[in-house]
CSV table of C-alpha atoms in Angstrom, one decimal:
chain,number,residue,atom,x,y,z
A,758,MET,CA,-20.1,-2.4,-3.7
A,759,ASP,CA,-17.7,-0.2,-2.0
A,760,SER,CA,-14.4,-1.2,-2.3
A,761,LEU,CA,-11.0,-0.5,-0.8
A,762,ILE,CA,-7.9,-2.2,-2.6
A,763,ILE,CA,-4.4,-2.1,-0.9
A,764,LEU,CA,-1.5,-3.8,-2.9
A,765,GLN,CA,2.3,-3.5,-3.6
A,766,HIS,CA,2.8,-2.5,-7.2
A,767,SER,CA,5.0,-3.8,-9.4
A,768,PRO,CA,7.7,-0.7,-10.3
A,769,VAL,CA,5.6,1.9,-12.1
A,770,TYR,CA,5.9,5.6,-12.4
A,771,THR,CA,2.8,7.5,-13.4
A,772,LEU,CA,2.2,11.0,-14.8
A,773,GLY,CA,-1.0,12.8,-13.9
A,774,ARG,CA,-3.0,15.2,-15.6
A,775,ARG,CA,-1.0,18.2,-14.9
A,776,GLY,CA,2.1,16.6,-15.0
A,777,ASP,CA,5.4,17.9,-16.2
A,778,VAL,CA,7.2,15.5,-18.4
A,779,HIS,CA,10.4,17.0,-17.5
A,780,ASN,CA,10.3,15.8,-14.2
A,781,PHE,CA,11.1,12.5,-15.2
A,782,LEU,CA,14.8,12.8,-14.6
A,783,PHE,CA,16.0,10.1,-17.2
A,784,SER,CA,14.1,12.1,-19.7
A,785,GLN,CA,16.7,14.8,-20.2
A,786,ASN,CA,19.4,12.5,-22.1
A,787,ARG,CA,16.5,10.8,-23.9
A,788,GLU,CA,13.9,11.9,-26.6
A,789,THR,CA,11.2,11.4,-23.9
A,790,GLU,CA,8.9,13.9,-25.6
A,791,GLY,CA,9.0,11.7,-28.7
A,792,LEU,CA,8.1,8.7,-27.1
A,793,LEU,CA,5.1,9.8,-25.0
A,794,LYS,CA,1.6,9.1,-26.5
A,795,ARG,CA,-1.9,8.6,-25.6
A,796,GLY,CA,-3.9,5.4,-26.8
A,797,GLY,CA,-4.6,2.1,-25.5
A,798,GLY,CA,-4.7,1.6,-21.2
A,799,ALA,CA,-2.5,-0.8,-19.7
A,800,ALA,CA,-4.7,-3.9,-18.7
A,801,GLN,CA,-3.7,-5.0,-15.2
A,802,SER,CA,-4.4,-8.2,-13.2
A,803,ALA,CA,-4.3,-8.8,-9.4
A,804,GLU,CA,-2.4,-12.1,-8.2
A,805,ASN,CA,-3.8,-14.3,-5.9
A,806,PRO,CA,-5.9,-11.4,-3.9
A,807,ALA,CA,-7.3,-12.8,-0.5
A,808,ASN,CA,-10.6,-11.1,0.1
A,809,MET,CA,-12.0,-9.1,3.1
A,810,GLY,CA,-15.2,-7.5,3.8
A,811,ILE,CA,-16.2,-4.2,5.4
A,812,GLY,CA,-19.5,-2.7,5.9
A,813,ARG,CA,-21.1,0.3,7.5
A,814,ALA,CA,-23.9,-0.6,9.8
A,815,GLY,CA,-27.1,0.2,7.8
A,816,GLY,CA,-25.2,0.8,4.8
A,817,SER,CA,-23.4,-0.4,1.9
A,818,ASP,CA,-20.9,-3.3,2.0
A,819,PHE,CA,-17.4,-2.7,1.7
A,820,HIS,CA,-14.7,-4.8,0.2
A,821,HIS,CA,-11.1,-5.1,0.8
A,822,ILE,CA,-8.5,-7.0,-1.6
A,823,TYR,CA,-5.7,-7.8,0.6
A,824,HIS,CA,-2.1,-7.6,-0.6
A,825,SER,CA,-2.4,-7.7,-4.2
A,826,ILE,CA,0.6,-7.2,-6.6
A,827,ILE,CA,-0.4,-5.5,-9.8
A,828,HIS,CA,1.2,-6.4,-12.9
A,829,ALA,CA,1.3,-4.7,-16.2
A,830,ASN,CA,0.0,-6.8,-18.9
A,831,PRO,CA,1.7,-6.6,-22.1
A,832,ASP,CA,-1.3,-7.0,-24.1
A,833,TYR,CA,-3.0,-3.4,-23.8
A,834,SER,CA,-7.0,-3.1,-23.7
A,835,GLU,CA,-8.6,0.4,-24.6
A,836,SER,CA,-9.0,2.6,-21.9
A,837,SER,CA,-9.6,6.2,-20.8
A,838,ASP,CA,-7.7,6.2,-17.4
A,839,ALA,CA,-4.1,5.1,-18.5
A,840,SER,CA,-2.0,4.9,-21.5
A,841,LEU,CA,1.7,3.3,-21.9
A,842,LEU,CA,4.6,5.4,-22.7
A,843,PHE,CA,7.7,3.9,-22.3
A,844,HIS,CA,10.2,1.8,-19.9
A,845,PRO,CA,12.7,3.7,-18.0
A,846,SER,CA,16.3,2.3,-17.6
A,847,ASN,CA,15.1,0.5,-14.4
A,848,SER,CA,12.5,-1.2,-16.0
A,849,ALA,CA,9.3,0.2,-14.0
A,850,LEU,CA,6.5,1.1,-16.3
A,851,LEU,CA,5.8,4.4,-17.1
A,852,LEU,CA,2.4,5.2,-17.5
A,853,ARG,CA,0.0,8.1,-18.0
A,854,VAL,CA,-3.1,8.2,-15.8
A,855,ASP,CA,-6.2,10.4,-15.4
A,856,ARG,CA,-5.6,11.7,-11.8
A,857,GLY,CA,-4.8,15.0,-10.1
A,858,GLY,CA,-1.3,15.6,-9.7
A,859,ASP,CA,1.9,15.5,-11.5
A,860,VAL,CA,4.8,12.8,-11.4
A,861,THR,CA,5.3,9.7,-8.5
A,862,PHE,CA,6.4,6.4,-7.9
A,863,HIS,CA,4.7,3.0,-7.1
A,864,GLY,CA,6.3,-0.1,-6.4
A,865,PRO,CA,7.7,-2.7,-3.8
A,866,GLY,CA,8.2,-1.2,-0.2
A,867,GLN,CA,5.0,1.2,-0.7
A,868,VAL,CA,1.4,0.5,0.2
A,869,THR,CA,-0.7,1.9,-2.2
A,870,CYS,CA,-4.5,2.2,-1.4
A,871,TYR,CA,-7.4,2.5,-4.1
A,872,PRO,CA,-10.5,3.4,-2.5
A,873,ILE,CA,-13.7,3.0,-4.7
A,874,LEU,CA,-16.6,4.6,-2.8
A,875,ASP,CA,-19.8,5.9,-3.9
A,876,LEU,CA,-19.6,9.3,-2.2
A,877,SER,CA,-23.4,9.7,-3.2
A,878,GLY,CA,-24.1,6.8,-0.6
A,879,PRO,CA,-24.9,6.9,3.2
A,880,GLY,CA,-22.2,8.1,5.3
A,881,TYR,CA,-20.4,9.9,2.7
A,882,LYS,CA,-20.2,13.6,1.1
A,883,LYS,CA,-20.7,14.5,-2.5
A,884,ASP,CA,-17.9,17.0,-1.9
A,885,LEU,CA,-14.3,16.0,-3.1
A,886,HIS,CA,-12.6,18.4,-0.9
A,887,TRP,CA,-13.9,16.5,2.1
A,888,TYR,CA,-13.0,13.4,0.3
A,889,LEU,CA,-9.5,14.5,-0.2
A,890,ALA,CA,-9.0,15.8,3.1
A,891,SER,CA,-10.5,12.6,4.7
A,892,VAL,CA,-8.0,10.6,2.4
A,893,GLU,CA,-5.2,12.4,3.9
A,894,ASP,CA,-6.7,12.1,7.5
A,895,VAL,CA,-6.0,8.4,7.0
A,896,VAL,CA,-2.7,8.5,6.3
A,897,ILE,CA,-2.3,11.2,9.4
A,898,GLU,CA,-3.8,8.7,11.4
A,899,THR,CA,-1.9,5.7,10.4
A,900,LEU,CA,1.5,7.4,11.0
A,901,GLY,CA,0.2,8.1,14.4
A,902,GLU,CA,0.0,4.9,15.4
A,903,PHE,CA,4.3,4.5,14.7
A,904,GLY,CA,4.5,7.9,16.8
A,905,LEU,CA,4.9,10.3,14.2
A,906,ARG,CA,3.2,13.3,13.5
A,907,GLY,CA,1.6,13.6,9.8
A,908,GLU,CA,1.1,17.3,8.3
A,909,ARG,CA,-0.5,18.6,5.3
A,910,ASP,CA,1.6,20.8,3.5
A,911,PRO,CA,0.5,24.0,1.0
A,912,ARG,CA,2.8,22.7,-1.7
A,913,GLY,CA,0.3,20.1,-2.5
A,914,THR,CA,-1.8,17.1,-1.8
A,915,GLY,CA,-0.4,14.3,0.3
A,916,VAL,CA,0.9,14.1,3.8
A,917,TRP,CA,4.3,15.3,5.2
A,918,VAL,CA,6.9,14.1,8.1
A,919,GLY,CA,9.3,16.8,9.2
A,920,GLY,CA,9.0,18.8,5.9
A,921,ARG,CA,9.3,15.7,3.5
A,922,LYS,CA,6.7,14.2,1.7
A,923,ILE,CA,5.9,10.7,3.2
A,924,ALA,CA,2.4,9.8,1.4
A,925,GLN,CA,1.4,10.5,-2.0
A,926,VAL,CA,-2.2,11.1,-2.8
A,927,GLY,CA,-4.0,11.7,-6.2
A,928,ILE,CA,-7.8,11.4,-6.7
A,929,GLY,CA,-10.2,11.1,-9.5
A,930,CYS,CA,-14.2,10.6,-9.4
A,931,SER,CA,-16.4,9.8,-11.9
A,932,GLY,CA,-20.2,10.1,-11.4
A,933,TRP,CA,-19.4,10.5,-7.5
A,934,VAL,CA,-17.5,7.1,-7.7
A,935,THR,CA,-13.7,7.5,-6.5
A,936,LYS,CA,-10.7,6.2,-8.3
A,937,HIS,CA,-6.9,6.2,-7.8
A,938,GLY,CA,-5.9,6.8,-3.9
A,939,PHE,CA,-2.9,7.0,-2.1
A,940,ALA,CA,0.3,5.6,-1.4
A,941,VAL,CA,2.5,5.5,1.8
A,942,ASN,CA,6.2,4.9,1.3
A,943,VAL,CA,7.2,2.1,3.9
A,944,LYS,CA,10.6,0.6,3.3
A,945,LYS,CA,13.8,2.1,2.5
A,946,SER,CA,14.3,-0.2,-0.6
A,947,CYS,CA,11.4,2.0,-2.6
A,948,MET,CA,13.6,5.1,-2.3
A,949,PRO,CA,16.2,4.8,-5.1
A,950,TYR,CA,13.2,5.0,-7.8
A,951,PHE,CA,12.5,8.3,-6.4
A,952,GLY,CA,16.4,9.3,-7.8
A,953,GLU,CA,14.9,8.8,-11.3
A,954,ILE,CA,11.8,11.8,-11.0
A,955,VAL,CA,11.1,15.1,-9.3
A,956,PRO,CA,8.2,13.4,-7.3
A,957,CYS,CA,4.9,15.4,-7.3
A,958,GLY,CA,7.2,18.2,-9.0
A,959,ILE,CA,9.0,18.7,-5.6
A,960,ASP,CA,12.8,18.4,-5.7
A,961,GLU,CA,15.4,17.8,-2.6
A,962,LYS,CA,15.9,21.4,-2.2
A,963,GLU,CA,12.2,21.7,-1.2
A,964,GLY,CA,12.7,18.5,1.1
A,965,GLY,CA,11.9,15.5,-1.3
A,966,VAL,CA,10.4,12.5,-0.4
A,967,VAL,CA,11.1,10.1,2.8
A,968,CYS,CA,10.0,6.6,3.7
A,969,LEU,CA,8.6,5.5,7.3
A,970,GLU,CA,12.0,3.0,8.0
A,971,ASP,CA,14.3,6.2,7.7
A,972,VAL,CA,12.1,8.3,10.0
A,973,ILE,CA,11.9,5.6,12.8
A,974,GLY,CA,14.8,4.2,12.5
A,975,GLU,CA,14.0,0.6,12.1
A,976,GLU,CA,12.8,-1.8,10.0
A,977,LEU,CA,9.1,-2.3,9.3
A,978,ASP,CA,7.0,-5.1,7.8
A,979,ILE,CA,4.7,-4.0,4.9
A,980,ALA,CA,1.7,-6.0,6.6
A,981,THR,CA,2.3,-4.1,9.7
A,982,VAL,CA,1.4,-0.9,8.0
A,983,ASP,CA,-1.2,-2.4,5.7
A,984,GLU,CA,-3.0,-3.3,9.6
A,985,ALA,CA,-2.5,0.4,10.6
A,986,ILE,CA,-4.0,1.8,7.3
A,987,ARG,CA,-7.2,-0.6,7.6
A,988,ARG,CA,-7.5,0.3,11.1
A,989,SER,CA,-7.3,4.1,10.2
A,990,PHE,CA,-9.5,3.7,7.0
A,991,THR,CA,-12.2,2.5,9.3
A,992,LYS,CA,-11.9,5.1,11.9
A,993,VAL,CA,-12.0,7.9,9.4
A,994,PHE,CA,-15.0,6.7,7.1
A,995,GLY,CA,-16.8,5.4,10.1
A,996,VAL,CA,-16.8,1.9,8.2
A,997,GLU,CA,-16.4,-1.7,9.5
A,998,MET,CA,-14.3,-4.8,8.2
A,999,GLN,CA,-16.1,-8.2,7.9
A,1000,THR,CA,-13.8,-11.2,7.4
């Protein structure tokens, strides 16, 4: 069954396959590289998910887990996708993950989305370039609902507004089933965490990152953005949500 997981993480920094540990700014005065290790993956659990079905006419079912909060479990199980590194000073968990890209942050104040799609199924394409562009289109469509023009940028994947990155995209795929996904910076409360890293390898001199609340100049509710993402996702991928 295809799935879309939309959630807010507890604070976590992730390092992609091509990530540079020196983009963790808090590593400059710590023995960071000695602490990095590969090994058991961090087991995670979702608290009190509410479920919503989505389907494509004549196609496969689609499942949406609404507003789950993901917490790292202190008991680590074996996994190839994520391995525990260490805890920085702000208590955010730090993980190495099996996705493209560099260093990023996920946490409260962001909407993080994990599409799990079988690209060999009806209505999709077995083409990762198409899939990546479609994910970015979901974000661009979402920003349009708030009167913003989202743009791609040659510096990397994701979506920018006014030269600053507002959404991070990092995908993975195994057997044409997608994993990982994208995150939209919504609330000002998530921004201080980015000060501990060079997000996606892009520093402030190159524009840095921004959140929706800063761009539109007013407070936003996470649920409002969640709903806009769901509408945009159904439009871009041609699926239907079912309660």
